[in-house]
Tab-separated table of C-alpha atoms and ligand atoms in Angstrom:
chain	number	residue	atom	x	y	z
A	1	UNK	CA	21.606	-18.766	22.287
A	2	UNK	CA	20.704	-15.010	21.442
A	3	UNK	CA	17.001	-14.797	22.501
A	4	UNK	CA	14.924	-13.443	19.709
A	5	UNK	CA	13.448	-9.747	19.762
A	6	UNK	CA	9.803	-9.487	19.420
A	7	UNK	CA	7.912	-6.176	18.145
A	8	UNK	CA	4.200	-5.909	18.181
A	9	UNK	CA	3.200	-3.395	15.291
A	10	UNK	CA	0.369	-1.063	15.501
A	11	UNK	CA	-1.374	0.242	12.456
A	12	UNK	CA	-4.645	2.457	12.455
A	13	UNK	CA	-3.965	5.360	9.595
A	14	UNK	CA	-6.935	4.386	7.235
A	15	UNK	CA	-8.966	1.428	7.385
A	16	UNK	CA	-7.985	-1.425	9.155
A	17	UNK	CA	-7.301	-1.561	12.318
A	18	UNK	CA	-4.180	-4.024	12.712
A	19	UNK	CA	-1.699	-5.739	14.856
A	20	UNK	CA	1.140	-8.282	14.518
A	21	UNK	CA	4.160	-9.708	16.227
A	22	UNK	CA	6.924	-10.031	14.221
A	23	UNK	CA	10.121	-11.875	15.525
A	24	UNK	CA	13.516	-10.243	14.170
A	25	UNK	CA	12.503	-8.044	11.880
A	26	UNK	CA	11.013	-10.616	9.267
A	27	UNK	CA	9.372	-13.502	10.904
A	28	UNK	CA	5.701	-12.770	10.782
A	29	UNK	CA	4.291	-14.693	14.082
A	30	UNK	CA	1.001	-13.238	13.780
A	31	UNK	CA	-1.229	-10.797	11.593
A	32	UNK	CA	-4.108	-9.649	12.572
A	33	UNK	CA	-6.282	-7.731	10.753
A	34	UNK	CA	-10.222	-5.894	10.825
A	35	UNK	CA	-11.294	-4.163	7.743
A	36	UNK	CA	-13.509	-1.396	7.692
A	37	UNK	CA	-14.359	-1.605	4.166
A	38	UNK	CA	-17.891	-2.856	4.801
A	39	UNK	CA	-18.766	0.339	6.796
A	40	UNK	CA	-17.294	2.879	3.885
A	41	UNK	CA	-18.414	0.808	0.831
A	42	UNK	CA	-21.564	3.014	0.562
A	43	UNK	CA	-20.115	6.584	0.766
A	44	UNK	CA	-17.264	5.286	-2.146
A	45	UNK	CA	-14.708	6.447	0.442
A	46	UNK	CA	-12.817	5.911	3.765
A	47	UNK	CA	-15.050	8.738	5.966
A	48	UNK	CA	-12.600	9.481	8.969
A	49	UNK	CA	-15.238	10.053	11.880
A	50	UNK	CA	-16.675	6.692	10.799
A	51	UNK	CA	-12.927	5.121	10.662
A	52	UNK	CA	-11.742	6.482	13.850
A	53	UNK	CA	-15.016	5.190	15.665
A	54	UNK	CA	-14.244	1.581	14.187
A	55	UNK	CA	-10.423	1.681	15.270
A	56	UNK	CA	-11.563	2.359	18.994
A	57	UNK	CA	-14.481	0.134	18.808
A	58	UNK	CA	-11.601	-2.955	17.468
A	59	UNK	CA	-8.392	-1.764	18.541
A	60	UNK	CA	-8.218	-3.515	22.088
A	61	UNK	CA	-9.821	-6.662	20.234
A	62	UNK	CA	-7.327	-6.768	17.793
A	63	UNK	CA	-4.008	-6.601	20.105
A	64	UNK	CA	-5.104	-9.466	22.199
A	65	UNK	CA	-5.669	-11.376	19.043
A	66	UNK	CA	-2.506	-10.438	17.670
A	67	UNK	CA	-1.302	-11.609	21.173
A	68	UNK	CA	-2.544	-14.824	21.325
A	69	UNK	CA	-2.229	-15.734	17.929
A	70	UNK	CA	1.560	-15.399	17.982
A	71	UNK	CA	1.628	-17.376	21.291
A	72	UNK	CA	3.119	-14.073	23.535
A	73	UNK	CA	1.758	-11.804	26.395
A	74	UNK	CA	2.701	-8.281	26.300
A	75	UNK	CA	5.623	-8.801	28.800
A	76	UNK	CA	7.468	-10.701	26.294
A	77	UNK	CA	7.844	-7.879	23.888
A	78	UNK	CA	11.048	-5.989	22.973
A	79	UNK	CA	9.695	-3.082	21.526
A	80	UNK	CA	5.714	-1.774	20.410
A	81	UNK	CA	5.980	0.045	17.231
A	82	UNK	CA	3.264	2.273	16.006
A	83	UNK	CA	2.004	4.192	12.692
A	84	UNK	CA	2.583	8.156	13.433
A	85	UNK	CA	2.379	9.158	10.093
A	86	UNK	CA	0.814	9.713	7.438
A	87	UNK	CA	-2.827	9.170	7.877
A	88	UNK	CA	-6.370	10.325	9.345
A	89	UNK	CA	-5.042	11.874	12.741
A	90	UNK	CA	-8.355	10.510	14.370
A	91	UNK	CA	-7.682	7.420	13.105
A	92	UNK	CA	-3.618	7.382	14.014
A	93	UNK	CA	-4.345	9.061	17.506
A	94	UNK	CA	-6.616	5.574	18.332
A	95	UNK	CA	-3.277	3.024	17.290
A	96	UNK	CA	-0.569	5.560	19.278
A	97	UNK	CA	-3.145	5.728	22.582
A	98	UNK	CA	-3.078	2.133	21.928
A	99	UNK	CA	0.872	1.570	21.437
A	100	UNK	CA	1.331	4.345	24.241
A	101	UNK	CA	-0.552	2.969	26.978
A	102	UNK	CA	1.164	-0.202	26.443
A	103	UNK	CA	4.572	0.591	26.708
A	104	UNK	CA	3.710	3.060	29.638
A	105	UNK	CA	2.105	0.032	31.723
A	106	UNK	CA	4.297	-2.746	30.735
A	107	UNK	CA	7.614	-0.588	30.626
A	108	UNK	CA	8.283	-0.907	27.110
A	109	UNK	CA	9.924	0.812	24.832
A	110	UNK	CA	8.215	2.606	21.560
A	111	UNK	CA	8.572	3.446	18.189
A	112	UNK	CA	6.895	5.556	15.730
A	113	UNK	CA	6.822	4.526	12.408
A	114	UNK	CA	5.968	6.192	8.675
A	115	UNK	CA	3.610	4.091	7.108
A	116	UNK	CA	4.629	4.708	3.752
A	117	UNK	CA	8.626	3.550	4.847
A	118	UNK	CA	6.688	0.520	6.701
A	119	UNK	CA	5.178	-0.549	3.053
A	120	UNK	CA	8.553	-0.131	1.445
A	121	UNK	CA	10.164	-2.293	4.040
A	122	UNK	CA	7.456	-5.076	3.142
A	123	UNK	CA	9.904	-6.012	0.539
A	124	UNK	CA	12.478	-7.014	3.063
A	125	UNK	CA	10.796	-9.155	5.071
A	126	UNK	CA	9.526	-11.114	2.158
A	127	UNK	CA	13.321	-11.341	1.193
A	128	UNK	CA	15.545	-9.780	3.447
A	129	UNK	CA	18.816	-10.762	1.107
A	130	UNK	CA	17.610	-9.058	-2.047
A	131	UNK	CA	19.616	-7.618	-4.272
A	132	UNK	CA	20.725	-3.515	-3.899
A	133	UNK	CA	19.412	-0.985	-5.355
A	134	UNK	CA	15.786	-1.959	-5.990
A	135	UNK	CA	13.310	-0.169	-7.338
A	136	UNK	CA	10.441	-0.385	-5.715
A	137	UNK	CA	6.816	0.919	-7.010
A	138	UNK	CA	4.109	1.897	-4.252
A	139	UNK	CA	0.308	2.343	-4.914
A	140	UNK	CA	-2.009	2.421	-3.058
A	141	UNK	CA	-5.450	4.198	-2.629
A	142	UNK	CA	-3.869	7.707	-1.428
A	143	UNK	CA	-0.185	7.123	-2.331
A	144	UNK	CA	1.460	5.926	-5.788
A	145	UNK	CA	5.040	6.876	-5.946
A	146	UNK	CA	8.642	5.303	-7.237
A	147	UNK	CA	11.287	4.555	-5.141
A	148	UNK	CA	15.181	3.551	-5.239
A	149	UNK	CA	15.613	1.576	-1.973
A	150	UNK	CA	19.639	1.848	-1.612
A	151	UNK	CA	19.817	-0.361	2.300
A	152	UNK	CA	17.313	-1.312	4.468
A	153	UNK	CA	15.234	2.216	5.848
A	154	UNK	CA	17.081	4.399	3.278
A	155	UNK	CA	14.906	5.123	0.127
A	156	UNK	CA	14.720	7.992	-2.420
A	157	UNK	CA	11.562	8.741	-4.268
A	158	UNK	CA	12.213	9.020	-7.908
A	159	UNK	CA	8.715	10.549	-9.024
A	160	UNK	CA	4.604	10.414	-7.356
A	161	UNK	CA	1.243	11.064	-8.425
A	162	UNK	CA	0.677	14.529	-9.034
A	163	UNK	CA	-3.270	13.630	-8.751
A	164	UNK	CA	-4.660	10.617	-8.351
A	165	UNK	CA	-3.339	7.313	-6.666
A	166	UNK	CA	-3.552	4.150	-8.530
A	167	UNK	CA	-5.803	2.872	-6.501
A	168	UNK	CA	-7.764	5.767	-6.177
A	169	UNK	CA	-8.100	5.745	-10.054
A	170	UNK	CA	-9.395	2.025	-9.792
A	171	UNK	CA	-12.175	2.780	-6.732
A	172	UNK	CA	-12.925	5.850	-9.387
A	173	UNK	CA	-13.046	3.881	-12.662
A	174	UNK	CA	-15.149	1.331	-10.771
A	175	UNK	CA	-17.934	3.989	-9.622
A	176	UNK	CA	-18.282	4.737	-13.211
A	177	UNK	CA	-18.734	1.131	-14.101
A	178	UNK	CA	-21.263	0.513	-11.292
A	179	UNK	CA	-19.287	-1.776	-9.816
A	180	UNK	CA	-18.447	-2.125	-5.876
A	181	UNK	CA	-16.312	-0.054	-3.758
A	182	UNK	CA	-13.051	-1.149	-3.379
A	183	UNK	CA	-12.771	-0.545	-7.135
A	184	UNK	CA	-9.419	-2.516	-7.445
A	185	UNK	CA	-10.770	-5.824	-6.763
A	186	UNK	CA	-14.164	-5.319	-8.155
A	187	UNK	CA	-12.329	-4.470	-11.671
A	188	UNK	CA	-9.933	-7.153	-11.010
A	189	UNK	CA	-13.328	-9.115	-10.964
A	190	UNK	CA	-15.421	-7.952	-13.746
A	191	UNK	CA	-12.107	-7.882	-15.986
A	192	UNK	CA	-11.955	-11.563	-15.896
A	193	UNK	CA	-14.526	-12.292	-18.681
A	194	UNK	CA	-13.405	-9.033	-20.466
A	195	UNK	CA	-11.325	-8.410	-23.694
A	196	UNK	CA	-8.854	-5.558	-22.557
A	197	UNK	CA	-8.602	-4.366	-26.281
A	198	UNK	CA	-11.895	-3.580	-26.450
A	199	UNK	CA	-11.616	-0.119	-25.708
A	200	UNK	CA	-8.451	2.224	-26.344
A	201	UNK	CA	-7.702	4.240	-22.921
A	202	UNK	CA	-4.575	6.504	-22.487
A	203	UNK	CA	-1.927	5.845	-20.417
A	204	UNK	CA	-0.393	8.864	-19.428
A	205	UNK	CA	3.086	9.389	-19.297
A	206	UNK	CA	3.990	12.849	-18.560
A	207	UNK	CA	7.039	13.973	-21.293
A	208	UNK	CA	9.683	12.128	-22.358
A	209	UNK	CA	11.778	11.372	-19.366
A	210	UNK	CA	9.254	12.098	-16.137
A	211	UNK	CA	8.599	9.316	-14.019
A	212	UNK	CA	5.729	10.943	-11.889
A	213	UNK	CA	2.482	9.506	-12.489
A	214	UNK	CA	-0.983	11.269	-13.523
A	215	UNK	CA	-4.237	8.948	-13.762
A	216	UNK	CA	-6.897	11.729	-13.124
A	217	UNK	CA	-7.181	11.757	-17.035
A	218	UNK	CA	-7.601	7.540	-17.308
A	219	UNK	CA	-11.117	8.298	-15.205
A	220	UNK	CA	-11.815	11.061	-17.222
A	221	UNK	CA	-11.401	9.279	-20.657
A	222	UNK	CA	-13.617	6.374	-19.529
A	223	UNK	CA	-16.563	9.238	-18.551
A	224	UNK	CA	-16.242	10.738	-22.177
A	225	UNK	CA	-16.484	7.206	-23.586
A	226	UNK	CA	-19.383	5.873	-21.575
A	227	UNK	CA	-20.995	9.923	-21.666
A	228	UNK	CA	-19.702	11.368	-25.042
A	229	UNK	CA	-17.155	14.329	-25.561
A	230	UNK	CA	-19.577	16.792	-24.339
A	231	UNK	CA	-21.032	14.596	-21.655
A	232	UNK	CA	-24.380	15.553	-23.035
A	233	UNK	CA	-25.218	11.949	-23.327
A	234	UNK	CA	-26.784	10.129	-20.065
A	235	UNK	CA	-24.624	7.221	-18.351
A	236	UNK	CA	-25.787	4.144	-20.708
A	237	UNK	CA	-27.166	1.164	-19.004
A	238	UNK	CA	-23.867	-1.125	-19.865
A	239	UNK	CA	-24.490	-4.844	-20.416
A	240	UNK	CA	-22.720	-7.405	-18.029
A	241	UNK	CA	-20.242	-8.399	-21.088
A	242	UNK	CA	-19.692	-4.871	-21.852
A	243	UNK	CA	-18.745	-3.882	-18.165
A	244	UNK	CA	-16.092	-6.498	-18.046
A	245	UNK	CA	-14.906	-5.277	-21.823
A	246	UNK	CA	-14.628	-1.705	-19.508
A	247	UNK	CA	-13.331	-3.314	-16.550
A	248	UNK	CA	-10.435	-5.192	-18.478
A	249	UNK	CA	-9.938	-2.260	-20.387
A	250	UNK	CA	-9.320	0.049	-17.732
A	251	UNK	CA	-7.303	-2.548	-15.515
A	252	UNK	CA	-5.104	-2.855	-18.331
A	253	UNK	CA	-4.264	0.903	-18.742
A	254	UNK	CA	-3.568	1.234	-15.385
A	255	UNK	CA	-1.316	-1.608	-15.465
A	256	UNK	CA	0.767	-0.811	-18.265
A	257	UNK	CA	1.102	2.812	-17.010
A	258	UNK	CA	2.512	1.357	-14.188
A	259	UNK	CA	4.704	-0.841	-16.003
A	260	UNK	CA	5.950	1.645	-18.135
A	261	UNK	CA	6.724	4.185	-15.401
A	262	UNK	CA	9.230	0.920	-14.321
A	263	UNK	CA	10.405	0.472	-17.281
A	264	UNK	CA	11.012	4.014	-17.935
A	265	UNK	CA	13.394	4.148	-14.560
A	266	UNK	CA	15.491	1.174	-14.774
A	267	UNK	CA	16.508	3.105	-18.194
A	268	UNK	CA	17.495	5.879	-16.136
A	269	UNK	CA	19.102	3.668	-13.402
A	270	UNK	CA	20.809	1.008	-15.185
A	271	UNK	CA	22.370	-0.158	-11.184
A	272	UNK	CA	19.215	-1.404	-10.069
A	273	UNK	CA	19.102	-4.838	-9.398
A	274	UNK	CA	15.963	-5.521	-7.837
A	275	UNK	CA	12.163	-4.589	-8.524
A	276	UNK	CA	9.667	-4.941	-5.599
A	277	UNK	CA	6.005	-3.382	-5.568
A	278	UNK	CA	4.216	-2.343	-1.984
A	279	UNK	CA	0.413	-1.088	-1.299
A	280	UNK	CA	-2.744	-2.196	-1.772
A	281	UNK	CA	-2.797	-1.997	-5.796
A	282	UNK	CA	0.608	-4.140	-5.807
A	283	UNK	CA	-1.805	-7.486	-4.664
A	284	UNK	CA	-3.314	-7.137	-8.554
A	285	UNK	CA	-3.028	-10.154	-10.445
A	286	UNK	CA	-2.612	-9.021	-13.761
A	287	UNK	CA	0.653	-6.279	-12.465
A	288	UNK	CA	2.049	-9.307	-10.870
A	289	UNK	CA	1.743	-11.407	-13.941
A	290	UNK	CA	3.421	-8.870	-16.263
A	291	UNK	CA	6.294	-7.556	-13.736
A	292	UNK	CA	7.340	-11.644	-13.737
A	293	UNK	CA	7.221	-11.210	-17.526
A	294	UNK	CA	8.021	-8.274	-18.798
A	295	UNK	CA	10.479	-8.484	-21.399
A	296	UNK	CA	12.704	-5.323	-19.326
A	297	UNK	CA	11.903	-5.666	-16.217
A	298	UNK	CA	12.874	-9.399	-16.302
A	299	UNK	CA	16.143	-9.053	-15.723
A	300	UNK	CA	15.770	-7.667	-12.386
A	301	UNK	CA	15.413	-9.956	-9.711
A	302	UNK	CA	11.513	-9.984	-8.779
A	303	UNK	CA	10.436	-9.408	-5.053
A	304	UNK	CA	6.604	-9.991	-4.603
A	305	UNK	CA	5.610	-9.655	-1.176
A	306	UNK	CA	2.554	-11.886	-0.058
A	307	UNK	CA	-0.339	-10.056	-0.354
A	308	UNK	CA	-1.027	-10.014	3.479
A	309	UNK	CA	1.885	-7.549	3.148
A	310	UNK	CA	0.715	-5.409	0.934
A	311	UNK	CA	-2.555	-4.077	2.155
A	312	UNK	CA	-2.368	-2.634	5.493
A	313	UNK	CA	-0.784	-4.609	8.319
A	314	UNK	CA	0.780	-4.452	11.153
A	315	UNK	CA	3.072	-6.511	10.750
A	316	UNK	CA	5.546	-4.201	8.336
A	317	UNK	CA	5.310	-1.520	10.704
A	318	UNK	CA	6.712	-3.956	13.605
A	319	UNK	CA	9.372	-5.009	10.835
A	320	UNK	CA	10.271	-1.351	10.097
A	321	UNK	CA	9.956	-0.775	14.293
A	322	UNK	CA	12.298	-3.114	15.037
A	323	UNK	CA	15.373	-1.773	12.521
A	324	UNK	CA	14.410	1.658	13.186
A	325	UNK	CA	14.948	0.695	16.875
A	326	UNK	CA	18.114	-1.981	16.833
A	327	UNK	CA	20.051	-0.265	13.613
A	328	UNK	CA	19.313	3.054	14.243
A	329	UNK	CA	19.239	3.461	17.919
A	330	UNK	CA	15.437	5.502	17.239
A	331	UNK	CA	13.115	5.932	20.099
A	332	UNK	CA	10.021	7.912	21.120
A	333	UNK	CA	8.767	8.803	24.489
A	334	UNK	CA	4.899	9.541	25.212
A	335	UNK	CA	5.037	12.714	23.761
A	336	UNK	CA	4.921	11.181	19.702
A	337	UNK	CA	1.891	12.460	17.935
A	338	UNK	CA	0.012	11.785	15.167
A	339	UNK	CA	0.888	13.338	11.839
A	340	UNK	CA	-0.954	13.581	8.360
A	341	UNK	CA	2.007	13.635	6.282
A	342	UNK	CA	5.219	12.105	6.343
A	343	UNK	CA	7.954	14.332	8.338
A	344	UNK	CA	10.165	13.850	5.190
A	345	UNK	CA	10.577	11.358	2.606
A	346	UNK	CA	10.741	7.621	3.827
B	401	LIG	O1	-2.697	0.076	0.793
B	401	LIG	P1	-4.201	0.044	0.876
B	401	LIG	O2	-4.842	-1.159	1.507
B	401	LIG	O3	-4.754	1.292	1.642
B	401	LIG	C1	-4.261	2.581	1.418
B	401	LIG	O4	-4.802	3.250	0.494
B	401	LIG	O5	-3.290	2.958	2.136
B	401	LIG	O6	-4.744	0.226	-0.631
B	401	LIG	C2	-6.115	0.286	-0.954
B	401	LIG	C3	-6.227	0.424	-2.464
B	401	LIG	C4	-7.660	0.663	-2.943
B	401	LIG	O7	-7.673	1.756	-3.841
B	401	LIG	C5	-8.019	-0.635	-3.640
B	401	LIG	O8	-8.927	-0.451	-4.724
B	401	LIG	C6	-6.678	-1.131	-4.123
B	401	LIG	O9	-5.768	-0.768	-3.104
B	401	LIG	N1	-6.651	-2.592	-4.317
B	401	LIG	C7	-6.419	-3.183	-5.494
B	401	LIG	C8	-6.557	-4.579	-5.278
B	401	LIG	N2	-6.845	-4.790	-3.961
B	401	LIG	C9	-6.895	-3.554	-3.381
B	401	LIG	N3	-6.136	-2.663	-6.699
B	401	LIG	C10	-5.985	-3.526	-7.719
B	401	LIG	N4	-6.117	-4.858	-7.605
B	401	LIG	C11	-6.406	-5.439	-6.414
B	401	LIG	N5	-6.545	-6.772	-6.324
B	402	LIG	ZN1	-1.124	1.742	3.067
């Protein structure tokens, strides 16, 4: 019997600070996960000194419960993989000490991992036999981008967010609204008991055949209707029906941007023959309703990862470890740093 290979997965480039074994590449033994979004809530914003001080304060915590959880101690680990890039370099440098000092001590070997790559490869492990090409939309709160994922580890970015990130417009939209930081879920929310056609938002899509994305004007055009063209008016004191009008509003430009933008690429490649969605903005309800029925994008075989894959884990990053390491032969030594971009695209 071929004994199964186990990667723990280390992931501290924002906020959470997470760990997870993962057995084979797919097999999701354990995920553990601390948010920091209760410290950052009031400053509207991940604020790195406060993040990295978090990750240290958790990070031991957080490997033994990924540990235990999944049944293992560290000597029955095949490989450690570890986010390197891209992300707060306080924040990273906290996961690779982490990752470093445990492959060091229990003479294992390690990985470093792009986080971006590690959300693409979410896809996989929720079906590892789907369908090739697929296209493959990631937002989050600092990335938003299309990809064409050709194998597993090989993608080519088709077009990005030459401002904002999706998410980033949500957590925006929602500070207008008065509504809580994270703004995806809050407007997720409030849009509940909204009518989305209640107010006409754009939904910008850059020329005729672009597929980059640009929400910094959807923020913008909710400011002018709540303020007036020339902002001379004062922010209005909105009524709890007309905030969720706003919220389902907004949610629903957003949405259909992004829906577009998908649309608008499997024109331009006709050979795809999947359609998967990674990051934190890809666990919206309403985008997951209308990929599954979009009239287009129906055709394409659907790959929704669970949503404990699509926010931050540490479990994709052992996934994406463990091919990086066993397909591709790829391993670091103690002397991987921490990087704030991606070396090149994932
Ligand atoms: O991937 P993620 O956890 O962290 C990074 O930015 O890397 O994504 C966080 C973003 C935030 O902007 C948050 O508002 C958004 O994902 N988000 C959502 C939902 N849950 C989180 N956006 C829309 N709907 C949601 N349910
Ligand atoms: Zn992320």
């Amino acid at each position: 019997m071929i004994r199964p290979f186990l990667a723990l997965g280390v992931e501290t480039s924002c906020d959470e600070t997470a760990a997870a074994v993962v057995r084979d590449e797919c097999e999701v033994l354990s995920n553990a996960v601390h948010s920091q979004i209760h410290l950052h809530a009031r400053y509207r914003g991940v604020v790195p000194e406060v993040a990295s001080r978090s990750h240290t304060e958790r990070i031991t915590g957080i490997l033994e419960h990924a540990l235990a959880d999944a049944g293992v101690t560290p000597e029955d680990l095949d490989l450690i993989a570890v986010t390197a890039r891209p992300g707060m370099i306080g924040s990273l440098l906290v996961g690779l000490a982490a990752a470093k000092a445990l492959a060091l001590h229990f003479d294992k070997p390690l990985v470093g991992v792009d986080h971006v790559a590690a959300h693409l490869h979410a896809g996989f492990m929720a079906e590892p036999d789907m369908p090739l090409p697929c296209l493959t939309l990631m937002a989050s709160g600092g990335h938003t981008a299309l990809y064409l994922v050709e194998a597993r580890g090989q993608a080519r970015r088709l077009g990005r967010t030459l401002d904002d990130a999706a998410g980033e417009a949500l957590d925006k939209g929602a500070a207008l609204l008065g509504l809580p930081y994270p703004g995806g879920p809050s407007i997720q929310e409030a849009a509940r008991r909204g009518d989305p056609s209640a107010v006409k938002l754009p939904r910008p899509m850059l020329g005729p055949d672009s597929l980059d994305f640009s929400f910094s004007g959807m923020k913008t055009a909710l400011l002018y209707h709540l303020r007036g063209n020339a902002l001379t008016r004062p922010m209005p004191e909105l009524s709890e029906d007309e905030v969720a009008d706003l919220a389902a509003s907004y949610q629903l430009a957003v949405v259909d941007t992004l829906i577009r933008k998908l649309r608008r690429a499997l024109r331009q490649h006709p050979d795809v023959r999947s359609l998967s969605i990674g990051g934190g903005v890809a666990r919206n309800e309403l985008l997951r309703a209308r990929l599954a029925e979009d009239r287009e994008l129906r055709a394409l075989h659907l790959v929704l990862p669970p949503l404990a894959l699509c926010t931050d884990n540490g479990a994709m990053i052992a996934g994406l470890g463990t091919h990086l390491f066993r397909e591709r032969g790829i391993r670091d030594d103690l002397s991987l740093d921490a990087r704030a971009t991606s070396r090149r695209e994932p």
